[in-house]
mmCIF file of C-alpha atoms and ligand atoms in Angstrom:
data_model
loop_
_atom_site.group_PDB
_atom_site.id
_atom_site.type_symbol
_atom_site.label_atom_id
_atom_site.label_comp_id
_atom_site.label_asym_id
_atom_site.label_seq_id
_atom_site.Cartn_x
_atom_site.Cartn_y
_atom_site.Cartn_z
ATOM 1 C CA MET Y 1 42.971 45.987 -45.947
ATOM 2 C CA LEU Y 2 45.132 43.500 -44.387
ATOM 3 C CA ALA Y 3 47.815 45.305 -44.885
ATOM 4 C CA GLU Y 4 46.567 48.554 -43.940
ATOM 5 C CA ALA Y 5 45.578 46.912 -40.378
ATOM 6 C CA GLU Y 6 48.919 45.401 -40.317
ATOM 7 C CA ARG Y 7 50.322 48.747 -40.918
ATOM 8 C CA ARG Y 8 48.408 50.211 -37.899
ATOM 9 C CA MET Y 9 49.130 47.294 -35.563
ATOM 10 C CA ARG Y 10 52.400 48.428 -36.084
ATOM 11 C CA MET Y 11 52.443 51.808 -35.832
ATOM 12 C CA THR Y 12 50.664 51.178 -32.723
ATOM 13 C CA SER Y 13 53.389 48.577 -31.479
ATOM 14 C CA MET Y 14 56.255 51.412 -32.379
ATOM 15 C CA VAL Y 15 54.086 54.279 -30.495
ATOM 16 C CA ALA Y 16 53.598 51.614 -27.578
ATOM 17 C CA GLY Y 17 57.393 50.524 -27.763
ATOM 18 C CA LEU Y 18 58.691 54.326 -27.928
ATOM 19 C CA ALA Y 19 56.751 55.153 -24.975
ATOM 20 C CA ILE Y 20 58.094 52.446 -23.070
ATOM 21 C CA VAL Y 21 61.649 53.549 -24.312
ATOM 22 C CA VAL Y 22 60.734 57.173 -23.102
ATOM 23 C CA ALA Y 23 59.455 56.032 -19.508
ATOM 24 C CA ALA Y 24 62.225 53.260 -18.878
ATOM 25 C CA CYS Y 25 65.466 55.685 -19.673
ATOM 26 C CA GLY Y 26 64.672 57.789 -22.460
ATOM 27 C CA GLY Y 27 67.570 56.650 -24.896
ATOM 28 C CA GLU Y 28 67.735 53.058 -25.908
ATOM 29 C CA LYS Y 29 66.342 52.422 -29.319
ATOM 30 C CA LYS Y 30 66.122 48.364 -29.428
ATOM 31 C CA ALA Y 31 62.610 48.365 -28.268
ATOM 32 C CA GLU Y 32 61.495 49.984 -31.551
ATOM 33 C CA ASP Y 33 62.365 47.019 -33.022
ATOM 34 C CA GLN Y 34 60.676 44.575 -31.108
ATOM 35 C CA GLN Y 35 57.447 42.665 -31.446
ATOM 36 C CA THR Y 36 54.241 43.757 -29.846
ATOM 37 C CA THR Y 37 54.716 40.309 -27.264
ATOM 38 C CA ALA Y 38 57.840 42.159 -25.464
ATOM 39 C CA ALA Y 39 56.490 45.549 -24.995
ATOM 40 C CA PRO Y 40 54.135 44.389 -21.803
ATOM 41 C CA GLY Y 41 57.059 43.193 -19.976
ATOM 42 C CA GLN Y 42 59.301 45.424 -20.578
ATOM 43 C CA GLN Y 43 56.923 47.993 -19.111
ATOM 44 C CA GLU Y 44 56.057 46.059 -16.201
ATOM 45 C CA SER Y 45 60.182 45.431 -15.760
ATOM 46 C CA THR Y 46 60.063 49.304 -15.678
ATOM 47 C CA ALA Y 47 57.672 49.753 -12.894
ATOM 48 C CA ALA Y 48 59.020 49.873 -9.323
ATOM 49 C CA THR Y 49 58.507 46.496 -8.514
ATOM 50 C CA THR Y 50 61.449 44.875 -10.341
ATOM 51 C CA PRO Y 51 63.128 43.202 -7.932
ATOM 52 C CA ALA Y 52 60.077 41.682 -6.815
ATOM 53 C CA ALA Y 53 58.885 40.723 -10.045
ATOM 54 C CA ASN Y 54 61.861 39.206 -11.353
ATOM 55 C CA ALA Y 55 62.394 36.816 -7.932
ATOM 56 C CA PRO Y 56 59.351 35.834 -6.455
ATOM 57 C CA ALA Y 57 60.660 33.077 -4.585
ATOM 58 C CA ALA Y 58 64.128 34.949 -3.709
ATOM 59 C CA THR Y 59 65.251 37.558 -1.515
ATOM 60 C CA ALA Y 60 63.006 40.211 -0.047
ATOM 61 C CA PRO Y 61 62.535 43.548 -1.983
ATOM 62 C CA ALA Y 62 63.617 46.484 -0.390
ATOM 63 C CA GLY Y 63 61.323 46.491 2.398
ATOM 64 C CA THR Y 64 62.158 48.010 5.829
ATOM 65 C CA GLY Y 65 60.118 45.683 8.285
ATOM 66 C CA LYS Y 66 59.646 42.549 9.540
ATOM 67 C CA THR Y 67 58.984 39.258 7.259
ATOM 68 C CA HIS Y 68 55.884 37.184 7.947
ATOM 69 C CA ASP Y 69 55.502 33.711 7.200
ATOM 70 C CA VAL Y 70 51.997 32.382 6.406
ATOM 71 C CA ASN Y 71 51.875 28.548 5.274
ATOM 72 C CA MET Y 72 49.216 27.401 3.018
ATOM 73 C CA VAL Y 73 48.345 23.803 3.616
ATOM 74 C CA LEU Y 74 46.047 21.158 3.695
ATOM 75 C CA ASP Y 75 45.156 20.071 7.134
ATOM 76 C CA GLY Y 76 43.015 16.749 7.501
ATOM 77 C CA SER Y 77 40.373 17.708 5.012
ATOM 78 C CA LYS Y 78 40.481 21.538 5.518
ATOM 79 C CA TYR Y 79 42.094 23.719 3.313
ATOM 80 C CA LYS Y 80 43.673 26.733 5.103
ATOM 81 C CA TYR Y 81 46.203 29.761 5.597
ATOM 82 C CA ASP Y 82 48.304 29.096 8.806
ATOM 83 C CA PRO Y 83 47.966 31.981 10.369
ATOM 84 C CA ASP Y 84 44.902 32.860 8.857
ATOM 85 C CA ASN Y 85 44.371 35.948 10.367
ATOM 86 C CA LEU Y 86 47.843 38.444 11.102
ATOM 87 C CA THR Y 87 48.818 41.869 11.876
ATOM 88 C CA ILE Y 88 51.654 43.875 10.344
ATOM 89 C CA LYS Y 89 53.222 46.810 9.798
ATOM 90 C CA ALA Y 90 53.357 48.994 6.847
ATOM 91 C CA GLY Y 91 56.984 47.956 5.062
ATOM 92 C CA ASP Y 92 56.739 44.524 6.434
ATOM 93 C CA VAL Y 93 56.809 41.447 4.175
ATOM 94 C CA VAL Y 94 54.649 38.790 3.672
ATOM 95 C CA ARG Y 95 55.641 35.017 2.498
ATOM 96 C CA PHE Y 96 53.050 32.670 1.584
ATOM 97 C CA HIS Y 97 54.416 28.980 1.650
ATOM 98 C CA ASN Y 98 52.867 26.068 -0.831
ATOM 99 C CA LYS Y 99 53.153 23.799 2.129
ATOM 100 C CA SER Y 100 50.738 21.195 0.981
ATOM 101 C CA GLY Y 101 47.223 20.370 -0.604
ATOM 102 C CA GLY Y 102 48.370 22.811 -3.699
ATOM 103 C CA PRO Y 103 48.264 24.816 -6.045
ATOM 104 C CA HIS Y 104 47.197 27.396 -4.036
ATOM 105 C CA ASN Y 105 47.567 31.314 -4.089
ATOM 106 C CA VAL Y 106 46.798 34.463 -2.730
ATOM 107 C CA SER Y 107 43.974 36.833 -4.447
ATOM 108 C CA PHE Y 108 42.690 40.079 -2.391
ATOM 109 C CA TRP Y 109 38.892 41.067 -2.760
ATOM 110 C CA PRO Y 110 39.329 44.681 -4.286
ATOM 111 C CA ASP Y 111 36.553 45.914 -2.334
ATOM 112 C CA SER Y 112 37.656 44.278 0.937
ATOM 113 C CA VAL Y 113 41.096 46.304 1.417
ATOM 114 C CA PRO Y 114 41.894 50.051 2.541
ATOM 115 C CA SER Y 115 40.924 52.964 0.051
ATOM 116 C CA GLY Y 116 44.067 53.219 -2.109
ATOM 117 C CA ALA Y 117 45.319 49.766 -1.573
ATOM 118 C CA ALA Y 118 44.893 48.281 -4.578
ATOM 119 C CA ASP Y 119 46.993 50.384 -6.517
ATOM 120 C CA VAL Y 120 49.897 49.593 -3.971
ATOM 121 C CA LEU Y 121 49.098 45.649 -4.085
ATOM 122 C CA LYS Y 122 49.368 45.831 -7.841
ATOM 123 C CA LYS Y 123 52.569 46.684 -7.698
ATOM 124 C CA ASN Y 124 53.549 44.954 -5.074
ATOM 125 C CA MET Y 125 52.194 41.624 -5.985
ATOM 126 C CA PRO Y 126 54.535 40.101 -8.788
ATOM 127 C CA ASP Y 127 53.598 38.287 -11.943
ATOM 128 C CA GLN Y 128 49.712 38.633 -11.059
ATOM 129 C CA MET Y 129 47.457 36.843 -13.105
ATOM 130 C CA ALA Y 130 44.515 38.773 -12.769
ATOM 131 C CA PRO Y 131 44.420 42.018 -10.530
ATOM 132 C CA LEU Y 132 45.028 41.280 -7.100
ATOM 133 C CA GLN Y 133 45.746 38.021 -7.565
ATOM 134 C CA SER Y 134 48.882 36.139 -7.153
ATOM 135 C CA PRO Y 135 49.944 33.110 -9.788
ATOM 136 C CA LEU Y 136 48.787 29.458 -8.725
ATOM 137 C CA GLU Y 137 51.503 28.016 -6.581
ATOM 138 C CA THR Y 138 52.117 24.590 -7.835
ATOM 139 C CA GLU Y 139 56.005 24.019 -6.868
ATOM 140 C CA PRO Y 140 56.541 22.032 -3.049
ATOM 141 C CA ASP Y 141 57.672 24.878 -0.836
ATOM 142 C CA ALA Y 142 57.327 27.660 -3.485
ATOM 143 C CA VAL Y 143 57.174 31.136 -1.826
ATOM 144 C CA TYR Y 144 55.128 34.066 -2.892
ATOM 145 C CA GLN Y 145 56.013 37.380 -1.517
ATOM 146 C CA ILE Y 146 54.054 40.607 -1.264
ATOM 147 C CA SER Y 147 55.652 43.598 0.474
ATOM 148 C CA PHE Y 148 53.492 46.037 2.177
ATOM 149 C CA ALA Y 149 55.708 48.791 1.502
ATOM 150 C CA GLY Y 150 53.735 52.018 1.300
ATOM 151 C CA ALA Y 151 50.611 49.814 2.457
ATOM 152 C CA PRO Y 152 47.663 52.006 3.302
ATOM 153 C CA LYS Y 153 46.268 50.990 7.221
ATOM 154 C CA GLY Y 154 43.390 49.049 7.404
ATOM 155 C CA GLU Y 155 42.132 45.087 6.736
ATOM 156 C CA TYR Y 156 42.848 43.167 3.948
ATOM 157 C CA LYS Y 157 40.919 40.088 3.136
ATOM 158 C CA PHE Y 158 42.314 37.352 0.619
ATOM 159 C CA TYR Y 159 41.724 34.179 -0.180
ATOM 160 C CA CYS Y 160 43.040 31.258 -2.383
ATOM 161 C CA LEU Y 161 41.341 30.850 -5.797
ATOM 162 C CA PRO Y 162 41.167 27.043 -5.977
ATOM 163 C CA HIS Y 163 39.946 26.812 -2.454
ATOM 164 C CA LEU Y 164 37.420 29.685 -1.541
ATOM 165 C CA ALA Y 165 34.753 27.426 -2.163
ATOM 166 C CA LEU Y 166 36.315 25.262 0.586
ATOM 167 C CA GLY Y 167 36.771 28.114 3.058
ATOM 168 C CA MET Y 168 40.301 28.981 2.548
ATOM 169 C CA HIS Y 169 40.571 32.547 3.187
ATOM 170 C CA GLY Y 170 42.656 34.778 5.972
ATOM 171 C CA LYS Y 171 42.745 38.561 6.817
ATOM 172 C CA LEU Y 172 45.819 40.580 7.639
ATOM 173 C CA THR Y 173 45.694 44.236 9.236
ATOM 174 C CA VAL Y 174 48.348 46.727 8.269
ATOM 175 C CA GLN Y 175 48.654 48.815 11.701
HETATM 176 CU CU1 LIG G 201 44.497 26.851 -1.750
#
């Protein structure tokens, strides 16, 4: 029984691996021999978000527009995004800085973004710990960067997972 289950697992993983290889470059054979654990990462790295996914705090992904900075701070006893309301254009990049009172993160409510925006954010947010949720930023001055390339116009409401109950949330508008 166990052997049978294991064989199936292996088949599944090989099929998944093959699918990824085909999606990636159509030629490379190495993924066949890799364990299942390697597959999800590989799959993600084939997505259009490769630069951002590999370098959350480094250079801007290929964007066409401006970069906007938002600080995540503890101001007195108030946790907040500063600014907590900004207007950008599609193609702009927003950089969230972990300034004080962290860890912080950036989470979008899936029902409080424009139609079609969730798919864009899923591609443009590096290292999501859940759909539309950035990782927790723990390092001082850590930067989390989101490209709004291809983002539909409208309002995007977001919040900090650890500090939502303390009122840490914000809004950005893509014009
Ligand atoms: Cu926070």
